[in-house]
Amino acid sequence: MTDSFADQAPGTDLAGPTDPADWLTLPDVAERLDVSISKVHQMIRDGELLAVRRDGVRRIPADLVANKTVLKHLPGVLTLLTDAGYDDEAALRWLYQPDDTLSGGTPARTLGGDHAREVKRRAQALGF
C-alpha cells in the first residue's frame, strides 16, 4: 500500500501557507475579463497571468484579476520572477509571502495599490 500524501504531487492541495484566500477557475477568469477561455490560456502562456494547479484544477488567485482587467504591473513582475528562475509555484509563494515592509502586507496585495513599483523593484533585485 502506498502513502497517498507521499504520492501527491507538489502543489495539488487546495491552499498552502502562503496561498491566496480566493481562487478563480479559468472559465471564471474568462467571464470576469469578458474574453474567451482560449484568450485566458494565451494570457497564461504569455506570462500575463499566473495559474497553478490546486485540487487537480488550474486556478488563478482572484486578487490578481481586478474587475475587468489583470493587475497593471502583474505581467512585468511575472516576467522578472521567471527571469530570476522562479517557476509558477515559486512565483505564487513569492507573491503571497507575508512582508510587513510592504503597504499591502504581501507583494500580491501591494500590486493593486500605490506601491506596486516597489514590488517590481524587489522582483527585479531577485535576478541579481
mmCIF file of N, CA and C in Angstrom:
data_model
loop_
_atom_site.group_PDB
_atom_site.id
_atom_site.type_symbol
_atom_site.label_atom_id
_atom_site.label_comp_id
_atom_site.label_asym_id
_atom_site.label_seq_id
_atom_site.Cartn_x
_atom_site.Cartn_y
_atom_site.Cartn_z
ATOM 1 N N MET A 1 0.834 -1.188 0.000
ATOM 2 C CA MET A 1 0.000 0.000 0.000
ATOM 3 C C MET A 1 0.876 1.249 0.000
ATOM 4 N N THR A 2 0.470 2.268 -0.752
ATOM 5 C CA THR A 2 1.267 3.490 -0.815
ATOM 6 C C THR A 2 0.674 4.547 0.091
ATOM 7 N N ASP A 3 1.518 5.437 0.510
ATOM 8 C CA ASP A 3 1.095 6.566 1.322
ATOM 9 C C ASP A 3 0.576 7.646 0.379
ATOM 10 N N SER A 4 -0.709 7.972 0.447
ATOM 11 C CA SER A 4 -1.304 8.912 -0.501
ATOM 12 C C SER A 4 -0.681 10.294 -0.387
ATOM 13 N N PHE A 5 -0.256 10.705 0.792
ATOM 14 C CA PHE A 5 0.378 12.006 0.946
ATOM 15 C C PHE A 5 1.712 12.044 0.207
ATOM 16 N N ALA A 6 2.478 10.963 0.326
ATOM 17 C CA ALA A 6 3.781 10.908 -0.329
ATOM 18 C C ALA A 6 3.640 10.861 -1.851
ATOM 19 N N ASP A 7 2.559 10.267 -2.338
ATOM 20 C CA ASP A 7 2.336 10.153 -3.776
ATOM 21 C C ASP A 7 1.744 11.411 -4.384
ATOM 22 N N GLN A 8 1.260 12.301 -3.552
ATOM 23 C CA GLN A 8 0.602 13.500 -4.049
ATOM 24 C C GLN A 8 1.629 14.448 -4.662
ATOM 25 N N ALA A 9 1.334 14.956 -5.828
ATOM 26 C CA ALA A 9 2.231 15.891 -6.488
ATOM 27 C C ALA A 9 2.278 17.203 -5.719
ATOM 28 N N PRO A 10 3.426 17.874 -5.703
ATOM 29 C CA PRO A 10 3.514 19.153 -5.009
ATOM 30 C C PRO A 10 2.517 20.146 -5.591
ATOM 31 N N GLY A 11 1.911 20.926 -4.712
ATOM 32 C CA GLY A 11 1.014 21.982 -5.157
ATOM 33 C C GLY A 11 -0.386 21.514 -5.506
ATOM 34 N N THR A 12 -0.737 20.267 -5.201
ATOM 35 C CA THR A 12 -2.071 19.812 -5.566
ATOM 36 C C THR A 12 -3.083 20.025 -4.445
ATOM 37 N N ASP A 13 -2.632 20.410 -3.265
ATOM 38 C CA ASP A 13 -3.580 20.707 -2.202
ATOM 39 C C ASP A 13 -4.258 22.029 -2.530
ATOM 40 N N LEU A 14 -5.377 22.304 -1.912
ATOM 41 C CA LEU A 14 -6.140 23.493 -2.289
ATOM 42 C C LEU A 14 -5.472 24.788 -1.826
ATOM 43 N N ALA A 15 -4.842 24.789 -0.671
ATOM 44 C CA ALA A 15 -4.217 26.019 -0.201
ATOM 45 C C ALA A 15 -3.002 25.703 0.646
ATOM 46 N N GLY A 16 -1.994 26.484 0.485
ATOM 47 C CA GLY A 16 -0.791 26.350 1.276
ATOM 48 C C GLY A 16 -0.667 27.531 2.213
ATOM 49 N N PRO A 17 0.388 27.585 2.996
ATOM 50 C CA PRO A 17 0.519 28.659 3.983
ATOM 51 C C PRO A 17 0.641 30.049 3.377
ATOM 52 N N THR A 18 1.090 30.147 2.136
ATOM 53 C CA THR A 18 1.217 31.468 1.523
ATOM 54 C C THR A 18 0.303 31.620 0.318
ATOM 55 N N ASP A 19 -0.689 30.781 0.194
ATOM 56 C CA ASP A 19 -1.625 30.864 -0.920
ATOM 57 C C ASP A 19 -2.666 31.960 -0.675
ATOM 58 N N PRO A 20 -3.239 32.483 -1.767
ATOM 59 C CA PRO A 20 -4.317 33.467 -1.621
ATOM 60 C C PRO A 20 -5.555 32.825 -1.019
ATOM 61 N N ALA A 21 -6.431 33.660 -0.504
ATOM 62 C CA ALA A 21 -7.654 33.158 0.116
ATOM 63 C C ALA A 21 -8.678 32.712 -0.925
ATOM 64 N N ASP A 22 -8.747 33.414 -2.046
ATOM 65 C CA ASP A 22 -9.768 33.129 -3.057
ATOM 66 C C ASP A 22 -9.130 32.797 -4.397
ATOM 67 N N TRP A 23 -9.734 31.829 -5.066
ATOM 68 C CA TRP A 23 -9.239 31.356 -6.357
ATOM 69 C C TRP A 23 -10.329 31.512 -7.402
ATOM 70 N N LEU A 24 -9.906 31.640 -8.647
ATOM 71 C CA LEU A 24 -10.820 31.618 -9.784
ATOM 72 C C LEU A 24 -10.388 30.500 -10.720
ATOM 73 N N THR A 25 -11.355 29.787 -11.264
ATOM 74 C CA THR A 25 -11.038 28.815 -12.304
ATOM 75 C C THR A 25 -10.847 29.581 -13.609
ATOM 76 N N LEU A 26 -10.293 28.929 -14.606
ATOM 77 C CA LEU A 26 -10.063 29.617 -15.879
ATOM 78 C C LEU A 26 -11.359 30.108 -16.519
ATOM 79 N N PRO A 27 -12.451 29.309 -16.503
ATOM 80 C CA PRO A 27 -13.714 29.848 -17.037
ATOM 81 C C PRO A 27 -14.218 31.074 -16.256
ATOM 82 N N ASP A 28 -13.984 31.101 -14.926
ATOM 83 C CA ASP A 28 -14.372 32.266 -14.127
ATOM 84 C C ASP A 28 -13.586 33.503 -14.560
ATOM 85 N N VAL A 29 -12.296 33.313 -14.824
ATOM 86 C CA VAL A 29 -11.451 34.429 -15.261
ATOM 87 C C VAL A 29 -11.912 34.922 -16.626
ATOM 88 N N ALA A 30 -12.214 33.996 -17.522
ATOM 89 C CA ALA A 30 -12.697 34.379 -18.855
ATOM 90 C C ALA A 30 -13.968 35.230 -18.732
ATOM 91 N N GLU A 31 -14.856 34.809 -17.860
ATOM 92 C CA GLU A 31 -16.101 35.562 -17.670
ATOM 93 C C GLU A 31 -15.822 36.934 -17.065
ATOM 94 N N ARG A 32 -14.953 36.979 -16.058
ATOM 95 C CA ARG A 32 -14.646 38.242 -15.390
ATOM 96 C C ARG A 32 -13.979 39.234 -16.346
ATOM 97 N N LEU A 33 -13.090 38.733 -17.194
ATOM 98 C CA LEU A 33 -12.381 39.602 -18.136
ATOM 99 C C LEU A 33 -13.150 39.811 -19.432
ATOM 100 N N ASP A 34 -14.254 39.079 -19.594
ATOM 101 C CA ASP A 34 -15.075 39.141 -20.802
ATOM 102 C C ASP A 34 -14.253 38.789 -22.043
ATOM 103 N N VAL A 35 -13.524 37.660 -21.935
ATOM 104 C CA VAL A 35 -12.725 37.130 -23.043
ATOM 105 C C VAL A 35 -13.010 35.640 -23.168
ATOM 106 N N SER A 36 -12.535 35.037 -24.228
ATOM 107 C CA SER A 36 -12.731 33.600 -24.406
ATOM 108 C C SER A 36 -11.774 32.827 -23.504
ATOM 109 N N ILE A 37 -12.093 31.577 -23.251
ATOM 110 C CA ILE A 37 -11.223 30.713 -22.462
ATOM 111 C C ILE A 37 -9.879 30.540 -23.176
ATOM 112 N N SER A 38 -9.897 30.531 -24.508
ATOM 113 C CA SER A 38 -8.653 30.451 -25.282
ATOM 114 C C SER A 38 -7.755 31.649 -24.996
ATOM 115 N N LYS A 39 -8.346 32.816 -24.856
ATOM 116 C CA LYS A 39 -7.579 34.028 -24.545
ATOM 117 C C LYS A 39 -6.950 33.914 -23.160
ATOM 118 N N VAL A 40 -7.660 33.341 -22.207
ATOM 119 C CA VAL A 40 -7.109 33.151 -20.855
ATOM 120 C C VAL A 40 -5.909 32.212 -20.917
ATOM 121 N N HIS A 41 -6.032 31.125 -21.673
ATOM 122 C CA HIS A 41 -4.906 30.201 -21.846
ATOM 123 C C HIS A 41 -3.709 30.925 -22.475
ATOM 124 N N GLN A 42 -3.980 31.765 -23.457
ATOM 125 C CA GLN A 42 -2.914 32.533 -24.102
ATOM 126 C C GLN A 42 -2.253 33.498 -23.122
ATOM 127 N N MET A 43 -3.053 34.143 -22.287
ATOM 128 C CA MET A 43 -2.516 35.072 -21.296
ATOM 129 C C MET A 43 -1.599 34.346 -20.307
ATOM 130 N N ILE A 44 -1.960 33.125 -19.956
ATOM 131 C CA ILE A 44 -1.120 32.329 -19.060
ATOM 132 C C ILE A 44 0.186 31.971 -19.766
ATOM 133 N N ARG A 45 0.086 31.503 -21.006
ATOM 134 C CA ARG A 45 1.293 31.153 -21.778
ATOM 135 C C ARG A 45 2.210 32.361 -21.964
ATOM 136 N N ASP A 46 1.622 33.538 -22.153
ATOM 137 C CA ASP A 46 2.392 34.754 -22.392
ATOM 138 C C ASP A 46 2.925 35.385 -21.099
ATOM 139 N N GLY A 47 2.590 34.807 -19.956
ATOM 140 C CA GLY A 47 3.076 35.340 -18.682
ATOM 141 C C GLY A 47 2.319 36.550 -18.184
ATOM 142 N N GLU A 48 1.119 36.758 -18.695
ATOM 143 C CA GLU A 48 0.299 37.872 -18.232
ATOM 144 C C GLU A 48 -0.511 37.499 -16.995
ATOM 145 N N LEU A 49 -0.715 36.225 -16.801
ATOM 146 C CA LEU A 49 -1.457 35.689 -15.660
ATOM 147 C C LEU A 49 -0.702 34.507 -15.072
ATOM 148 N N LEU A 50 -0.937 34.249 -13.811
ATOM 149 C CA LEU A 50 -0.318 33.129 -13.119
ATOM 150 C C LEU A 50 -1.390 32.111 -12.768
ATOM 151 N N ALA A 51 -1.215 30.888 -13.233
ATOM 152 C CA ALA A 51 -2.155 29.813 -12.920
ATOM 153 C C ALA A 51 -1.378 28.640 -12.340
ATOM 154 N N VAL A 52 -1.916 28.060 -11.274
ATOM 155 C CA VAL A 52 -1.323 26.877 -10.665
ATOM 156 C C VAL A 52 -2.415 25.843 -10.449
ATOM 157 N N ARG A 53 -2.004 24.610 -10.332
ATOM 158 C CA ARG A 53 -2.955 23.528 -10.118
ATOM 159 C C ARG A 53 -3.251 23.379 -8.633
ATOM 160 N N ARG A 54 -4.513 23.429 -8.316
ATOM 161 C CA ARG A 54 -4.986 23.208 -6.954
ATOM 162 C C ARG A 54 -6.168 22.257 -7.028
ATOM 163 N N ASP A 55 -6.090 21.200 -6.261
ATOM 164 C CA ASP A 55 -7.178 20.223 -6.240
ATOM 165 C C ASP A 55 -7.457 19.678 -7.638
ATOM 166 N N GLY A 56 -6.384 19.542 -8.446
ATOM 167 C CA GLY A 56 -6.499 18.986 -9.787
ATOM 168 C C GLY A 56 -6.993 19.941 -10.853
ATOM 169 N N VAL A 57 -7.222 21.201 -10.495
ATOM 170 C CA VAL A 57 -7.774 22.177 -11.432
ATOM 171 C C VAL A 57 -6.844 23.384 -11.485
ATOM 172 N N ARG A 58 -6.584 23.887 -12.697
ATOM 173 C CA ARG A 58 -5.788 25.112 -12.804
ATOM 174 C C ARG A 58 -6.612 26.279 -12.292
ATOM 175 N N ARG A 59 -5.993 27.038 -11.405
ATOM 176 C CA ARG A 59 -6.681 28.178 -10.794
ATOM 177 C C ARG A 59 -5.781 29.403 -10.804
ATOM 178 N N ILE A 60 -6.425 30.549 -10.719
ATOM 179 C CA ILE A 60 -5.739 31.833 -10.698
ATOM 180 C C ILE A 60 -6.168 32.559 -9.424
ATOM 181 N N PRO A 61 -5.223 33.138 -8.686
ATOM 182 C CA PRO A 61 -5.611 33.904 -7.499
ATOM 183 C C PRO A 61 -6.569 35.030 -7.885
ATOM 184 N N ALA A 62 -7.681 35.105 -7.181
ATOM 185 C CA ALA A 62 -8.733 36.068 -7.523
ATOM 186 C C ALA A 62 -8.256 37.510 -7.443
ATOM 187 N N ASP A 63 -7.382 37.818 -6.492
ATOM 188 C CA ASP A 63 -6.987 39.214 -6.344
ATOM 189 C C ASP A 63 -5.980 39.684 -7.392
ATOM 190 N N LEU A 64 -5.556 38.787 -8.298
ATOM 191 C CA LEU A 64 -4.688 39.205 -9.399
ATOM 192 C C LEU A 64 -5.503 39.680 -10.595
ATOM 193 N N VAL A 65 -6.820 39.454 -10.539
ATOM 194 C CA VAL A 65 -7.722 39.881 -11.604
ATOM 195 C C VAL A 65 -8.658 40.923 -11.003
ATOM 196 N N ALA A 66 -8.352 42.187 -11.263
ATOM 197 C CA ALA A 66 -9.127 43.277 -10.688
ATOM 198 C C ALA A 66 -10.208 43.711 -11.665
ATOM 199 N N ASN A 67 -11.440 43.598 -11.242
ATOM 200 C CA ASN A 67 -12.580 43.985 -12.062
ATOM 201 C C ASN A 67 -12.519 43.329 -13.440
ATOM 202 N N LYS A 68 -12.350 44.109 -14.485
ATOM 203 C CA LYS A 68 -12.350 43.571 -15.851
ATOM 204 C C LYS A 68 -10.946 43.521 -16.451
ATOM 205 N N THR A 69 -9.918 43.548 -15.606
ATOM 206 C CA THR A 69 -8.555 43.558 -16.114
ATOM 207 C C THR A 69 -7.609 42.848 -15.139
ATOM 208 N N VAL A 70 -6.448 42.487 -15.646
ATOM 209 C CA VAL A 70 -5.387 41.921 -14.825
ATOM 210 C C VAL A 70 -4.678 43.096 -14.164
ATOM 211 N N LEU A 71 -4.189 42.912 -12.937
ATOM 212 C CA LEU A 71 -3.455 43.990 -12.279
ATOM 213 C C LEU A 71 -2.369 44.534 -13.209
ATOM 214 N N LYS A 72 -2.261 45.816 -13.291
ATOM 215 C CA LYS A 72 -1.409 46.502 -14.263
ATOM 216 C C LYS A 72 0.042 46.001 -14.256
ATOM 217 N N HIS A 73 0.639 45.844 -13.090
ATOM 218 C CA HIS A 73 2.057 45.500 -13.005
ATOM 219 C C HIS A 73 2.323 43.998 -12.936
ATOM 220 N N LEU A 74 1.275 43.182 -12.889
ATOM 221 C CA LEU A 74 1.466 41.738 -12.755
ATOM 222 C C LEU A 74 2.293 41.123 -13.878
ATOM 223 N N PRO A 75 2.006 41.380 -15.146
ATOM 224 C CA PRO A 75 2.812 40.750 -16.196
ATOM 225 C C PRO A 75 4.307 41.067 -16.079
ATOM 226 N N GLY A 76 4.632 42.302 -15.746
ATOM 227 C CA GLY A 76 6.032 42.685 -15.587
ATOM 228 C C GLY A 76 6.697 41.955 -14.435
ATOM 229 N N VAL A 77 5.986 41.847 -13.317
ATOM 230 C CA VAL A 77 6.520 41.135 -12.155
ATOM 231 C C VAL A 77 6.691 39.655 -12.475
ATOM 232 N N LEU A 78 5.737 39.057 -13.164
ATOM 233 C CA LEU A 78 5.851 37.644 -13.525
ATOM 234 C C LEU A 78 7.050 37.413 -14.446
ATOM 235 N N THR A 79 7.288 38.336 -15.371
ATOM 236 C CA THR A 79 8.450 38.224 -16.252
ATOM 237 C C THR A 79 9.741 38.306 -15.437
ATOM 238 N N LEU A 80 9.810 39.244 -14.506
ATOM 239 C CA LEU A 80 11.005 39.380 -13.665
ATOM 240 C C LEU A 80 11.245 38.122 -12.835
ATOM 241 N N LEU A 81 10.174 37.555 -12.277
ATOM 242 C CA LEU A 81 10.311 36.337 -11.471
ATOM 243 C C LEU A 81 10.763 35.161 -12.335
ATOM 244 N N THR A 82 10.198 35.054 -13.535
ATOM 245 C CA THR A 82 10.608 33.990 -14.461
ATOM 246 C C THR A 82 12.078 34.153 -14.827
ATOM 247 N N ASP A 83 12.489 35.374 -15.117
ATOM 248 C CA ASP A 83 13.887 35.639 -15.454
ATOM 249 C C ASP A 83 14.822 35.305 -14.294
ATOM 250 N N ALA A 84 14.315 35.412 -13.059
ATOM 251 C CA ALA A 84 15.116 35.091 -11.876
ATOM 252 C C ALA A 84 15.110 33.588 -11.577
ATOM 253 N N GLY A 85 14.414 32.801 -12.427
ATOM 254 C CA GLY A 85 14.414 31.349 -12.262
ATOM 255 C C GLY A 85 13.244 30.786 -11.484
ATOM 256 N N TYR A 86 12.244 31.596 -11.216
ATOM 257 C CA TYR A 86 11.074 31.141 -10.465
ATOM 258 C C TYR A 86 10.107 30.420 -11.396
ATOM 259 N N ASP A 87 9.608 29.253 -10.974
ATOM 260 C CA ASP A 87 8.525 28.610 -11.707
ATOM 261 C C ASP A 87 7.204 29.169 -11.164
ATOM 262 N N ASP A 88 6.079 28.683 -11.668
ATOM 263 C CA ASP A 88 4.778 29.228 -11.259
ATOM 264 C C ASP A 88 4.521 29.068 -9.764
ATOM 265 N N GLU A 89 4.851 27.912 -9.204
ATOM 266 C CA GLU A 89 4.631 27.684 -7.772
ATOM 267 C C GLU A 89 5.502 28.612 -6.931
ATOM 268 N N ALA A 90 6.770 28.760 -7.323
ATOM 269 C CA ALA A 90 7.672 29.639 -6.580
ATOM 270 C C ALA A 90 7.218 31.099 -6.697
ATOM 271 N N ALA A 91 6.757 31.491 -7.879
ATOM 272 C CA ALA A 91 6.254 32.851 -8.068
ATOM 273 C C ALA A 91 5.033 33.090 -7.187
ATOM 274 N N LEU A 92 4.154 32.107 -7.113
ATOM 275 C CA LEU A 92 2.974 32.225 -6.251
ATOM 276 C C LEU A 92 3.395 32.399 -4.797
ATOM 277 N N ARG A 93 4.339 31.576 -4.351
ATOM 278 C CA ARG A 93 4.810 31.691 -2.961
ATOM 279 C C ARG A 93 5.402 33.078 -2.723
ATOM 280 N N TRP A 94 6.199 33.584 -3.665
ATOM 281 C CA TRP A 94 6.801 34.903 -3.503
ATOM 282 C C TRP A 94 5.726 35.986 -3.435
ATOM 283 N N LEU A 95 4.738 35.905 -4.308
ATOM 284 C CA LEU A 95 3.682 36.920 -4.342
ATOM 285 C C LEU A 95 2.846 36.949 -3.064
ATOM 286 N N TYR A 96 2.712 35.807 -2.401
ATOM 287 C CA TYR A 96 1.845 35.737 -1.225
ATOM 288 C C TYR A 96 2.601 35.553 0.084
ATOM 289 N N GLN A 97 3.922 35.697 0.040
ATOM 290 C CA GLN A 97 4.717 35.633 1.259
ATOM 291 C C GLN A 97 4.469 36.904 2.067
ATOM 292 N N PRO A 98 4.028 36.776 3.319
ATOM 293 C CA PRO A 98 3.799 37.982 4.126
ATOM 294 C C PRO A 98 5.070 38.828 4.233
ATOM 295 N N ASP A 99 4.896 40.130 4.091
ATOM 296 C CA ASP A 99 6.011 41.068 4.171
ATOM 297 C C ASP A 99 5.501 42.361 4.799
ATOM 298 N N ASP A 100 5.845 42.568 6.058
ATOM 299 C CA ASP A 100 5.368 43.744 6.791
ATOM 300 C C ASP A 100 5.932 45.054 6.270
ATOM 301 N N THR A 101 6.981 44.984 5.437
ATOM 302 C CA THR A 101 7.562 46.213 4.912
ATOM 303 C C THR A 101 6.807 46.734 3.686
ATOM 304 N N LEU A 102 5.852 45.956 3.195
ATOM 305 C CA LEU A 102 5.028 46.382 2.059
ATOM 306 C C LEU A 102 3.680 46.880 2.566
ATOM 307 N N SER A 103 3.143 47.899 1.920
ATOM 308 C CA SER A 103 1.883 48.502 2.367
ATOM 309 C C SER A 103 0.709 47.526 2.342
ATOM 310 N N GLY A 104 0.726 46.566 1.411
ATOM 311 C CA GLY A 104 -0.375 45.626 1.318
ATOM 312 C C GLY A 104 -0.185 44.365 2.156
ATOM 313 N N GLY A 105 0.989 44.201 2.738
ATOM 314 C CA GLY A 105 1.255 43.025 3.562
ATOM 315 C C GLY A 105 1.830 41.845 2.799
ATOM 316 N N THR A 106 1.595 41.804 1.480
ATOM 317 C CA THR A 106 2.191 40.800 0.588
ATOM 318 C C THR A 106 2.469 41.498 -0.744
ATOM 319 N N PRO A 107 3.404 40.975 -1.537
ATOM 320 C CA PRO A 107 3.612 41.576 -2.857
ATOM 321 C C PRO A 107 2.340 41.587 -3.706
ATOM 322 N N ALA A 108 1.547 40.518 -3.661
ATOM 323 C CA ALA A 108 0.330 40.452 -4.480
ATOM 324 C C ALA A 108 -0.656 41.551 -4.118
ATOM 325 N N ARG A 109 -0.887 41.764 -2.841
ATOM 326 C CA ARG A 109 -1.829 42.812 -2.436
ATOM 327 C C ARG A 109 -1.279 44.206 -2.731
ATOM 328 N N THR A 110 0.029 44.360 -2.612
ATOM 329 C CA THR A 110 0.654 45.649 -2.872
ATOM 330 C C THR A 110 0.581 46.000 -4.349
ATOM 331 N N LEU A 111 0.591 44.996 -5.230
ATOM 332 C CA LEU A 111 0.493 45.254 -6.674
ATOM 333 C C LEU A 111 -0.771 46.012 -7.044
ATOM 334 N N GLY A 112 -1.818 45.858 -6.259
ATOM 335 C CA GLY A 112 -3.072 46.534 -6.548
ATOM 336 C C GLY A 112 -3.145 47.944 -5.997
ATOM 337 N N GLY A 113 -2.063 48.399 -5.346
ATOM 338 C CA GLY A 113 -2.097 49.713 -4.717
ATOM 339 C C GLY A 113 -1.071 50.681 -5.271
ATOM 340 N N ASP A 114 -0.817 51.725 -4.494
ATOM 341 C CA ASP A 114 0.070 52.810 -4.911
ATOM 342 C C ASP A 114 1.553 52.437 -4.888
ATOM 343 N N HIS A 115 1.907 51.332 -4.234
ATOM 344 C CA HIS A 115 3.310 50.962 -4.096
ATOM 345 C C HIS A 115 3.702 49.770 -4.980
ATOM 346 N N ALA A 116 3.005 49.593 -6.085
ATOM 347 C CA ALA A 116 3.266 48.468 -6.982
ATOM 348 C C ALA A 116 4.682 48.509 -7.547
ATOM 349 N N ARG A 117 5.194 49.698 -7.765
ATOM 350 C CA ARG A 117 6.555 49.813 -8.314
ATOM 351 C C ARG A 117 7.596 49.251 -7.348
ATOM 352 N N GLU A 118 7.331 49.332 -6.061
ATOM 353 C CA GLU A 118 8.258 48.756 -5.077
ATOM 354 C C GLU A 118 8.309 47.235 -5.230
ATOM 355 N N VAL A 119 7.179 46.628 -5.522
ATOM 356 C CA VAL A 119 7.138 45.181 -5.748
ATOM 357 C C VAL A 119 7.963 44.844 -6.986
ATOM 358 N N LYS A 120 7.818 45.644 -8.036
ATOM 359 C CA LYS A 120 8.609 45.424 -9.254
ATOM 360 C C LYS A 120 10.102 45.565 -8.969
ATOM 361 N N ARG A 121 10.478 46.558 -8.172
ATOM 362 C CA ARG A 121 11.895 46.742 -7.835
ATOM 363 C C ARG A 121 12.430 45.522 -7.088
ATOM 364 N N ARG A 122 11.635 45.013 -6.156
ATOM 365 C CA ARG A 122 12.072 43.849 -5.378
ATOM 366 C C ARG A 122 12.166 42.598 -6.249
ATOM 367 N N ALA A 123 11.225 42.432 -7.153
ATOM 368 C CA ALA A 123 11.271 41.285 -8.068
ATOM 369 C C ALA A 123 12.501 41.393 -8.975
ATOM 370 N N GLN A 124 12.796 42.602 -9.416
ATOM 371 C CA GLN A 124 13.951 42.808 -10.285
ATOM 372 C C GLN A 124 15.244 42.477 -9.548
ATOM 373 N N ALA A 125 15.324 42.811 -8.268
ATOM 374 C CA ALA A 125 16.520 42.554 -7.475
ATOM 375 C C ALA A 125 16.779 41.058 -7.294
ATOM 376 N N LEU A 126 15.752 40.242 -7.432
ATOM 377 C CA LEU A 126 15.925 38.793 -7.287
ATOM 378 C C LEU A 126 16.832 38.212 -8.379
ATOM 379 N N GLY A 127 16.915 38.890 -9.505
ATOM 380 C CA GLY A 127 17.717 38.406 -10.619
ATOM 381 C C GLY A 127 19.205 38.666 -10.467
ATOM 382 N N PHE A 128 19.559 39.416 -9.414
ATOM 383 C CA PHE A 128 20.981 39.761 -9.225
ATOM 384 C C PHE A 128 21.613 38.983 -8.108
#
